[in-house]
Coordinates of N, CA and C and ligand atoms in Angstrom, one line a residue:
M1 N 15.7 15.5 -20.4 CA 14.4 15.3 -19.7 C 14.3 14.8 -18.2
N2 N 13.9 15.3 -17.4 CA 13.6 14.9 -16.2 C 12.8 13.6 -16.0
I3 N 13.3 12.3 -15.2 CA 12.6 11.3 -15.1 C 12.5 11.0 -13.8
A4 N 11.1 10.7 -13.7 CA 11.1 10.0 -11.7 C 10.8 8.4 -12.3
V5 N 11.4 7.7 -11.6 CA 11.0 6.2 -12.1 C 10.8 5.7 -10.6
F6 N 9.3 5.0 -10.8 CA 8.3 4.1 -9.6 C 8.6 2.5 -9.9
A7 N 9.0 2.4 -8.6 CA 9.6 0.9 -8.8 C 9.4 -0.2 -7.7
S8 N 8.8 -1.2 -7.6 CA 8.2 -1.9 -6.2 C 9.3 -3.2 -6.0
G9 N 10.0 -3.4 -6.9 CA 10.6 -4.7 -6.7 C 12.1 -4.9 -7.3
R10 N 12.6 -5.8 -7.8 CA 13.9 -6.3 -8.6 C 14.4 -5.1 -9.2
G11 N 13.9 -4.4 -10.1 CA 14.4 -3.0 -10.9 C 15.2 -3.4 -12.1
S12 N 15.0 -4.3 -12.5 CA 15.7 -4.9 -13.9 C 15.4 -3.5 -14.9
N13 N 14.3 -3.4 -15.1 CA 13.9 -2.4 -16.3 C 14.4 -1.4 -15.7
F14 N 14.7 -0.9 -14.6 CA 15.1 0.6 -14.1 C 16.8 0.8 -14.7
Q15 N 16.9 -0.7 -14.2 CA 18.6 -0.8 -14.7 C 18.6 -0.6 -16.1
A16 N 18.1 -1.1 -16.6 CA 18.2 -1.2 -18.3 C 17.8 0.5 -18.7
I17 N 17.0 1.3 -18.4 CA 16.9 2.5 -18.7 C 18.1 3.6 -18.0
Y18 N 18.6 2.9 -16.6 CA 20.0 3.5 -16.2 C 21.1 3.7 -17.1
A19 N 21.3 2.3 -17.6 CA 22.5 1.7 -18.4 C 22.5 2.6 -19.7
H20 N 21.3 2.9 -20.2 CA 21.1 3.5 -21.7 C 21.4 5.2 -21.2
I21 N 20.9 5.5 -20.1 CA 21.3 7.0 -19.9 C 22.8 7.1 -19.6
K22 N 23.1 6.4 -18.9 CA 24.9 6.4 -18.6 C 25.5 6.4 -19.7
S23 N 25.1 5.5 -20.9 CA 25.9 5.4 -21.7 C 25.7 6.5 -23.0
G24 N 24.6 7.3 -22.5 CA 24.5 8.4 -23.5 C 23.4 8.3 -24.5
K25 N 23.2 7.1 -24.6 CA 21.9 6.8 -25.4 C 20.7 7.5 -25.6
I26 N 20.4 7.7 -24.1 CA 18.9 8.5 -23.6 C 19.9 9.7 -23.3
N27 N 19.0 11.1 -23.6 CA 19.7 12.3 -23.1 C 18.5 12.5 -22.3
A28 N 18.7 11.7 -20.7 CA 18.1 12.2 -19.6 C 18.5 12.2 -18.5
N29 N 18.0 13.1 -17.4 CA 18.0 12.8 -16.1 C 17.7 12.0 -15.5
V30 N 17.9 10.7 -14.5 CA 16.7 10.2 -13.7 C 17.2 10.6 -12.2
R31 N 16.3 11.6 -12.4 CA 16.1 12.5 -10.8 C 15.8 11.6 -9.5
C32 N 14.9 10.7 -9.7 CA 14.8 10.1 -8.4 C 13.8 8.9 -8.8
L33 N 14.0 7.9 -7.7 CA 13.7 6.5 -7.4 C 12.3 6.8 -6.5
I34 N 11.1 6.2 -6.8 CA 10.2 6.0 -5.5 C 9.7 4.7 -5.6
S35 N 9.7 4.5 -4.0 CA 9.1 3.0 -3.9 C 8.1 3.0 -2.9
N36 N 7.4 2.1 -3.2 CA 6.3 1.7 -1.8 C 7.1 0.9 -1.1
N37 N 8.2 0.3 -1.8 CA 8.2 -1.4 -1.3 C 9.7 -0.9 0.1
P38 N 9.8 -0.7 1.4 CA 11.3 -0.6 1.6 C 12.2 -1.5 1.5
S39 N 11.5 -3.1 1.2 CA 12.6 -4.0 1.2 C 13.0 -4.2 -0.4
A40 N 12.7 -3.3 -1.2 CA 12.8 -3.6 -3.1 C 14.0 -3.8 -3.2
P41 N 14.6 -4.8 -3.8 CA 16.0 -4.9 -4.3 C 16.4 -3.6 -5.1
V42 N 15.4 -3.1 -6.0 CA 15.7 -2.0 -6.7 C 16.4 -0.6 -5.8
I43 N 16.1 -0.6 -4.6 CA 16.5 0.5 -3.8 C 18.1 0.5 -3.8
G44 N 18.5 -0.6 -3.4 CA 20.0 -0.9 -3.5 C 20.7 -0.6 -4.4
F45 N 20.2 -0.8 -5.7 CA 21.1 -0.2 -7.0 C 20.9 1.4 -7.2
A46 N 19.7 1.7 -6.8 CA 19.6 3.2 -6.8 C 20.5 3.9 -5.9
K47 N 20.6 3.4 -4.6 CA 21.8 4.3 -3.7 C 22.8 4.0 -4.2
N48 N 22.9 2.7 -4.5 CA 24.4 2.5 -4.9 C 24.7 3.4 -6.3
N49 N 23.9 3.7 -6.9 CA 24.4 4.7 -7.8 C 24.1 6.7 -7.7
R50 N 23.7 6.6 -6.4 CA 23.4 7.8 -5.7 C 22.2 8.6 -6.2
I51 N 21.1 7.6 -6.7 CA 20.0 8.1 -7.3 C 18.9 8.4 -5.8
Q52 N 18.9 9.4 -6.3 CA 17.7 10.0 -4.5 C 16.5 9.1 -4.7
T53 N 16.5 8.8 -3.4 CA 15.5 7.3 -3.3 C 14.4 7.9 -2.5
Y54 N 13.4 7.6 -2.7 CA 11.9 7.9 -1.9 C 11.2 6.8 -1.4
I55 N 10.8 6.4 -0.2 CA 9.7 5.5 0.0 C 8.6 5.9 0.6
I56 N 7.6 5.9 -0.5 CA 6.4 6.2 0.4 C 5.3 5.1 -0.2
D57 N 4.9 5.2 1.7 CA 3.9 3.8 1.3 C 2.8 4.6 0.8
A58 N 2.0 3.6 0.0 CA 0.7 3.9 -0.8 C -0.1 4.0 0.2
K59 N -0.1 3.3 1.3 CA -1.4 3.1 2.1 C -1.3 4.5 2.9
D60 N -0.4 5.1 3.2 CA -0.7 6.2 3.9 C -1.5 7.2 3.0
D61 N -2.6 7.9 3.9 CA -3.3 9.0 3.5 C -2.5 9.8 3.2
G62 N -3.1 10.9 2.1 CA -1.8 11.8 1.6 C -0.8 11.3 1.0
H63 N -0.5 10.3 0.8 CA 0.6 10.2 -0.1 C 0.8 10.4 -1.5
S64 N -0.5 11.0 -2.3 CA -0.2 11.3 -3.1 C 0.1 12.8 -3.1
K65 N -0.1 13.4 -2.0 CA 0.1 14.8 -2.1 C 1.9 15.0 -1.7
Q66 N 2.4 13.8 -1.1 CA 3.7 13.2 -0.8 C 4.6 13.2 -2.4
L67 N 3.8 12.2 -2.9 CA 4.6 12.1 -4.5 C 4.4 13.6 -5.3
L68 N 3.3 14.5 -5.2 CA 3.6 15.2 -5.6 C 4.7 16.1 -5.6
E69 N 4.9 16.8 -3.9 CA 5.7 17.1 -3.6 C 7.2 16.7 -4.4
V70 N 7.3 15.6 -4.2 CA 8.6 14.5 -4.9 C 8.8 15.2 -6.1
L71 N 7.4 15.0 -6.7 CA 7.6 14.9 -8.1 C 8.0 16.4 -8.5
D72 N 7.4 17.1 -7.8 CA 7.3 18.8 -8.2 C 9.0 19.3 -8.2
K73 N 9.9 18.6 -7.0 CA 10.7 19.2 -6.3 C 12.0 18.7 -7.5
H74 N 11.8 17.7 -7.8 CA 12.5 17.3 -9.1 C 12.1 18.0 -10.4
N75 N 11.4 18.8 -10.9 CA 10.6 19.1 -11.9 C 10.7 18.0 -12.8
T76 N 10.0 16.9 -12.6 CA 9.3 15.7 -13.4 C 9.0 16.1 -14.5
Q77 N 9.5 15.5 -15.8 CA 8.8 15.8 -17.1 C 8.3 14.7 -17.2
L78 N 8.6 13.2 -16.9 CA 8.3 12.3 -17.5 C 8.2 11.3 -16.2
I79 N 7.1 10.4 -15.9 CA 7.1 9.3 -14.8 C 7.2 8.3 -15.4
V80 N 8.2 7.1 -15.4 CA 8.4 5.6 -15.8 C 8.1 4.8 -14.7
L81 N 7.0 4.2 -14.7 CA 6.4 2.9 -13.8 C 7.2 1.6 -14.3
A82 N 8.0 1.1 -13.6 CA 9.2 0.1 -13.8 C 8.7 -1.0 -13.1
G83 N 7.8 -1.4 -12.9 CA 7.5 -3.0 -12.2 C 6.7 -2.3 -10.9
Y84 N 6.1 -1.0 -10.6 CA 5.6 -0.4 -9.8 C 3.9 -1.0 -9.5
M85 N 3.5 -1.8 -7.9 CA 2.5 -2.4 -8.1 C 1.4 -1.5 -7.4
K86 N 1.5 -0.4 -7.7 CA 0.5 0.4 -7.0 C -0.3 1.5 -8.3
L87 N -1.5 1.5 -7.9 CA -2.6 2.4 -8.9 C -2.1 3.7 -8.6
I88 N -2.0 4.5 -10.0 CA -1.5 6.2 -9.5 C -2.9 6.5 -9.4
Q89 N -2.7 7.6 -8.3 CA -4.2 8.2 -8.0 C -4.4 9.3 -9.2
K90 N -5.8 9.4 -9.1 CA -6.3 10.3 -10.0 C -5.8 11.7 -10.0
N91 N -5.4 12.2 -9.1 CA -4.5 13.6 -9.1 C -3.5 13.7 -10.0
I92 N -2.7 12.6 -9.9 CA -1.1 12.8 -10.4 C -2.1 12.3 -11.8
V93 N -2.5 11.3 -12.0 CA -2.6 10.9 -13.5 C -3.4 12.7 -14.4
K94 N -4.0 12.9 -13.6 CA -4.5 14.5 -14.1 C -3.4 15.3 -14.3
K95 N -2.6 15.5 -13.4 CA -1.0 16.5 -13.4 C -0.6 16.4 -14.3
F96 N -0.5 14.7 -14.5 CA 1.1 14.5 -15.5 C 0.1 13.9 -16.5
H97 N -0.6 13.8 -17.1 CA -1.5 13.6 -18.6 C -0.2 13.1 -19.6
N98 N -0.7 12.0 -20.2 CA 0.3 11.7 -21.0 C 1.8 11.8 -20.9
K99 N 2.0 11.8 -19.3 CA 3.4 12.0 -19.2 C 4.0 10.6 -18.3
I100 N 3.3 9.6 -18.0 CA 3.5 8.4 -17.3 C 3.5 7.5 -18.0
I101 N 4.5 6.7 -18.3 CA 4.5 5.2 -18.7 C 4.3 4.1 -17.9
N102 N 4.1 3.1 -18.6 CA 4.3 1.8 -17.7 C 4.8 0.9 -19.0
I103 N 5.3 -0.1 -17.9 CA 5.9 -1.5 -19.2 C 5.2 -2.8 -18.4
H104 N 4.2 -3.5 -19.5 CA 3.8 -5.0 -18.8 C 4.1 -6.0 -20.1
P105 N 4.2 -6.8 -19.2 CA 4.8 -8.2 -19.8 C 4.0 -9.3 -20.5
S106 N 2.8 -8.3 -21.2 CA 1.7 -9.0 -21.9 C 1.9 -8.0 -23.4
L107 N 1.0 -9.0 -24.1 CA 0.9 -7.8 -25.2 C -0.8 -7.5 -24.9
L108 N -0.7 -6.3 -24.5 CA -2.2 -5.7 -24.1 C -3.1 -5.2 -25.2
P109 N -4.4 -5.5 -25.3 CA -5.3 -5.5 -24.1 C -5.7 -7.0 -23.1
S110 N -4.7 -8.1 -24.1 CA -4.5 -9.5 -23.5 C -4.0 -9.7 -22.2
F111 N -4.4 -10.3 -21.3 CA -3.8 -10.3 -20.0 C -3.1 -9.2 -19.2
G112 N -4.1 -8.2 -18.7 CA -3.8 -7.2 -18.4 C -4.9 -7.1 -17.6
G113 N -4.7 -6.2 -16.4 CA -5.9 -5.6 -15.0 C -5.3 -6.1 -14.2
K114 N -6.2 -5.6 -12.8 CA -6.1 -5.9 -12.0 C -5.8 -7.6 -11.5
G115 N -4.8 -7.7 -10.8 CA -4.3 -9.2 -10.6 C -3.4 -9.8 -11.7
C116 N -3.2 -9.1 -12.8 CA -2.4 -9.3 -13.8 C -1.1 -8.9 -13.7
Y117 N 0.2 -9.6 -12.5 CA 1.4 -9.2 -12.4 C 2.2 -10.2 -12.6
G118 N 3.8 -9.8 -13.0 CA 4.7 -10.5 -12.6 C 4.2 -12.0 -13.2
M119 N 4.7 -13.4 -12.4 CA 4.3 -14.6 -12.9 C 3.0 -15.1 -13.4
N120 N 1.9 -14.5 -12.5 CA 0.6 -14.5 -13.1 C 0.4 -14.2 -14.3
V121 N 1.0 -13.3 -15.2 CA 0.8 -13.1 -16.4 C 1.2 -14.3 -17.2
H122 N 2.4 -14.3 -17.0 CA 3.1 -15.4 -17.8 C 2.2 -16.8 -17.7
E123 N 2.2 -17.2 -16.2 CA 1.3 -18.3 -16.5 C -0.1 -18.3 -17.1
K124 N -1.0 -17.3 -17.1 CA -2.1 -17.5 -17.6 C -2.1 -17.2 -19.1
V125 N -0.6 -16.6 -19.8 CA -0.9 -16.6 -21.1 C -0.1 -18.3 -21.6
F126 N 0.7 -19.0 -20.6 CA 1.0 -20.4 -20.7 C -0.2 -21.3 -21.0
K127 N -1.2 -20.9 -19.9 CA -2.3 -21.8 -19.7 C -3.2 -21.4 -21.3
S128 N -3.4 -20.6 -21.7 CA -3.9 -20.0 -22.2 C -4.0 -20.6 -23.8
G129 N -3.0 -21.4 -24.1 CA -2.4 -21.5 -25.1 C -2.1 -20.6 -26.3
V130 N -2.2 -19.5 -26.5 CA -1.8 -18.2 -27.2 C -0.6 -18.9 -27.7
K131 N -0.4 -18.3 -29.0 CA 0.9 -18.6 -29.6 C 2.0 -17.4 -29.4
Y132 N 1.7 -16.3 -29.3 CA 2.3 -15.0 -29.5 C 2.1 -14.9 -28.0
T133 N 3.2 -13.9 -27.2 CA 3.2 -12.9 -26.3 C 4.1 -11.9 -26.3
G134 N 4.2 -11.0 -25.0 CA 5.2 -9.8 -25.4 C 5.6 -8.9 -24.7
A135 N 5.1 -7.7 -24.8 CA 5.7 -6.1 -23.7 C 5.0 -5.5 -24.2
T136 N 4.2 -4.7 -23.5 CA 3.7 -3.4 -23.8 C 4.2 -2.1 -23.2
V137 N 4.5 -1.1 -23.7 CA 4.6 0.4 -23.3 C 3.5 1.4 -23.6
H138 N 3.2 1.4 -22.3 CA 1.2 2.6 -22.5 C 1.4 3.5 -21.6
Y139 N 1.0 4.6 -21.9 CA 0.1 5.4 -21.1 C -0.3 5.2 -20.2
V140 N -0.5 5.7 -18.7 CA -1.2 5.4 -17.4 C -2.4 6.2 -17.4
N141 N -3.4 5.5 -17.1 CA -4.8 6.3 -17.0 C -5.0 5.7 -15.5
Q142 N -6.6 6.0 -15.2 CA -6.8 5.5 -14.0 C -6.7 4.0 -13.7
N143 N -7.0 3.5 -14.6 CA -7.6 1.9 -14.2 C -6.2 1.0 -15.1
Y144 N -5.8 -0.5 -14.2 CA -4.5 -1.0 -14.3 C -4.5 -1.0 -16.3
D145 N -3.4 -0.9 -16.9 CA -3.2 -1.4 -17.4 C -4.1 -1.2 -18.9
E146 N -4.9 -0.2 -19.0 CA -5.7 0.6 -19.6 C -5.4 1.6 -20.7
G147 N -4.3 2.2 -20.1 CA -4.0 3.9 -21.0 C -3.6 3.3 -22.5
Q148 N -3.2 4.2 -23.2 CA -3.2 4.1 -24.9 C -2.1 3.6 -25.0
I149 N -2.0 2.2 -25.8 CA -0.6 1.5 -25.6 C 0.4 2.4 -27.0
I150 N 1.5 2.5 -26.5 CA 2.3 3.4 -27.6 C 3.4 2.4 -28.5
A151 N 3.9 1.2 -27.7 CA 4.8 0.2 -28.4 C 4.5 -1.1 -27.7
Q152 N 4.8 -2.1 -29.0 CA 4.6 -3.6 -28.4 C 5.6 -4.3 -29.2
E153 N 6.3 -5.3 -28.6 CA 7.3 -6.1 -29.2 C 6.7 -7.8 -28.7
H154 N 6.8 -8.5 -29.9 CA 6.4 -10.3 -29.4 C 7.2 -11.1 -29.8
I155 N 6.8 -12.3 -28.9 CA 7.7 -13.4 -29.3 C 6.9 -14.5 -29.4
S156 N 7.8 -15.7 -30.1 CA 6.7 -16.8 -30.3 C 6.7 -17.8 -29.5
I157 N 5.5 -18.3 -28.8 CA 5.6 -19.2 -28.1 C 5.5 -20.9 -28.8
S158 N 6.6 -21.7 -28.4 CA 6.6 -23.0 -28.9 C 5.9 -23.8 -27.7
P159 N 6.2 -25.0 -28.6 CA 5.3 -26.7 -27.5 C 6.2 -26.5 -26.3
E160 N 7.6 -26.4 -26.8 CA 8.8 -26.5 -25.4 C 8.4 -25.5 -24.7
D161 N 8.0 -24.5 -24.4 CA 8.0 -23.4 -23.6 C 7.4 -23.6 -22.5
S162 N 7.9 -23.2 -21.3 CA 7.1 -23.2 -20.0 C 7.1 -21.7 -19.6
A163 N 6.1 -21.3 -18.5 CA 5.7 -19.9 -18.3 C 7.1 -19.5 -17.6
E164 N 7.9 -20.3 -17.3 CA 9.2 -19.7 -16.7 C 10.0 -19.3 -18.0
N165 N 10.3 -19.8 -18.9 CA 11.1 -19.3 -19.8 C 10.4 -18.2 -20.5
I166 N 9.0 -18.4 -20.6 CA 8.0 -17.1 -21.3 C 8.7 -16.0 -20.6
A167 N 8.9 -16.0 -19.1 CA 8.7 -14.9 -18.4 C 10.1 -14.4 -18.6
T168 N 11.2 -15.6 -18.7 CA 12.8 -14.6 -19.2 C 13.1 -14.1 -20.7
K169 N 12.1 -15.1 -21.8 CA 12.1 -14.2 -23.2 C 11.4 -12.8 -23.3
V170 N 10.2 -12.6 -22.4 CA 9.7 -11.4 -22.6 C 10.5 -10.0 -21.4
L171 N 11.1 -10.9 -20.6 CA 12.1 -9.8 -19.6 C 12.7 -9.4 -20.7
K172 N 13.6 -9.9 -21.5 CA 14.5 -9.7 -22.4 C 14.7 -9.0 -23.2
I173 N 13.1 -8.7 -24.0 CA 12.9 -7.5 -24.9 C 11.8 -6.6 -23.9
E174 N 11.9 -6.9 -23.0 CA 11.4 -5.3 -21.8 C 12.5 -4.6 -22.0
H175 N 13.7 -5.3 -21.9 CA 14.8 -4.3 -21.5 C 15.2 -3.3 -22.3
K176 N 14.9 -4.0 -23.7 CA 14.9 -3.1 -25.2 C 14.1 -2.5 -25.3
L177 N 12.8 -2.5 -25.5 CA 11.4 -1.9 -25.7 C 11.3 -0.5 -24.6
L178 N 11.4 -0.8 -23.5 CA 11.2 0.3 -22.3 C 12.3 1.9 -22.7
P179 N 13.5 1.1 -22.7 CA 14.5 2.2 -22.9 C 14.1 2.8 -24.4
E180 N 13.8 1.9 -25.5 CA 13.9 2.6 -26.8 C 12.7 3.9 -26.6
V181 N 11.5 3.1 -26.0 CA 10.3 4.1 -26.2 C 10.5 5.4 -25.3
V182 N 11.5 5.2 -24.2 CA 11.8 6.7 -23.3 C 12.9 7.1 -24.4
K183 N 13.4 7.2 -24.8 CA 14.5 7.4 -25.7 C 13.4 8.5 -27.0
K184 N 12.7 7.6 -27.5 CA 11.7 8.5 -28.4 C 10.9 9.5 -27.9
I185 N 10.7 9.1 -26.6 CA 9.9 10.5 -25.9 C 10.8 11.7 -25.6
C186 N 12.2 11.2 -25.0 CA 13.2 12.2 -24.8 C 13.9 12.9 -26.0
E187 N 13.3 12.4 -27.1 CA 13.7 12.9 -28.5 C 12.6 13.6 -29.2
N188 N 11.5 13.5 -28.3 CA 10.3 14.1 -29.0 C 10.0 13.4 -30.4
Q189 N 10.2 12.4 -30.1 CA 9.6 11.5 -31.5 C 8.7 10.6 -31.4
L190 N 7.8 10.9 -30.3 CA 6.1 10.4 -30.4 C 5.3 11.6 -31.0
Y191 N 5.0 10.8 -31.8 CA 3.5 11.2 -32.5 C 1.8 11.0 -32.5
W192 N 1.2 11.9 -32.7 CA 0.1 11.4 -32.3 C -1.0 11.5 -33.6
I193 N -1.4 10.5 -33.9 CA -2.0 10.0 -35.4 C -3.4 9.5 -35.2
N194 N -4.4 10.1 -35.5 CA -5.9 9.5 -35.2 C -5.9 9.5 -34.0
N195 N -5.7 9.9 -33.1 CA -5.4 10.2 -31.1 C -4.7 8.8 -30.6
K196 N -3.9 8.7 -31.9 CA -3.2 7.3 -31.2 C -1.8 7.7 -31.0
P197 N -1.0 7.3 -29.8 CA 0.6 7.3 -29.9 C 1.3 6.4 -30.9
W198 N 2.4 6.9 -31.6 CA 3.1 6.2 -32.5 C 4.3 6.9 -32.0
I199 N 5.4 5.7 -32.0 CA 6.8 6.0 -32.1 C 7.5 5.9 -33.3
S200 N 8.1 6.5 -33.8 CA 8.9 6.3 -35.4 C 9.4 5.0 -35.4
K201 N 9.9 4.4 -36.2 CA 10.4 2.4 -35.9 C 11.3 2.5 -35.0
L202 N 11.0 1.3 -34.3 CA 11.6 0.9 -33.5 C 13.0 0.4 -33.6
Ligands
GRF1 C1 8.6 -6.4 -15.4 O1 7.9 -7.7 -16.0 C2 7.3 -5.6 -16.1 O2 6.5 -6.0 -17.2 C3 6.2 -5.4 -15.1 O3 7.0 -5.4 -13.8 C4 7.8 -6.3 -13.6 C5 9.1 -5.7 -13.2 O4 10.5 -6.1 -13.2 N1 5.5 -4.0 -14.7 P1 11.7 -5.5 -12.7 O5 11.3 -5.2 -11.9 O6 11.9 -4.4 -13.6 O7 12.8 -6.4 -12.8

């Protein structure tokens, strides 16, 4: 499967996927990295690993045309948003229907939507007093964090936790969950039951 990864920042989820591919656990190719942020650390990782990298400014008119050209050029079959901070334009969502997935650091539909990214999510989780949080991998539609949920994994929150260590614990499960979902999709082991996506046992 030809994968295009979109990322705007640190890139630890991208690295997790890439490590699974390199070690042969996932049968796929990362064809390219697309970022909107020229100073994102993830770009260094992609370049060091000779992954073709494109900086496409989401503010430019016609950026979705540019994105589509790159995606076509690499015969993209799956788009993975791994910390990509921009909304995906309607025409791309339409063309790649159920072929774009995202990882979000909470148990959606809680703590999702515009403004719920990075540490904001974990601070909101911490302040709310919920006893569980986690990570969600979901399909992408034209609204932030609203596409159908594919898989989730949770952690418990204890009285000793802070927003910072919740973030650390959630990131750890993200690095497991996202590659597992990518693997299942690549192995054609995502099933639609009652119009909902399911992957076989994680
Ligand atoms: C992750 O927490 C992910 O859930 C969210 O953005 C963050 C990206 O982290 N969408 P990294 O760039 O993969 O390290």
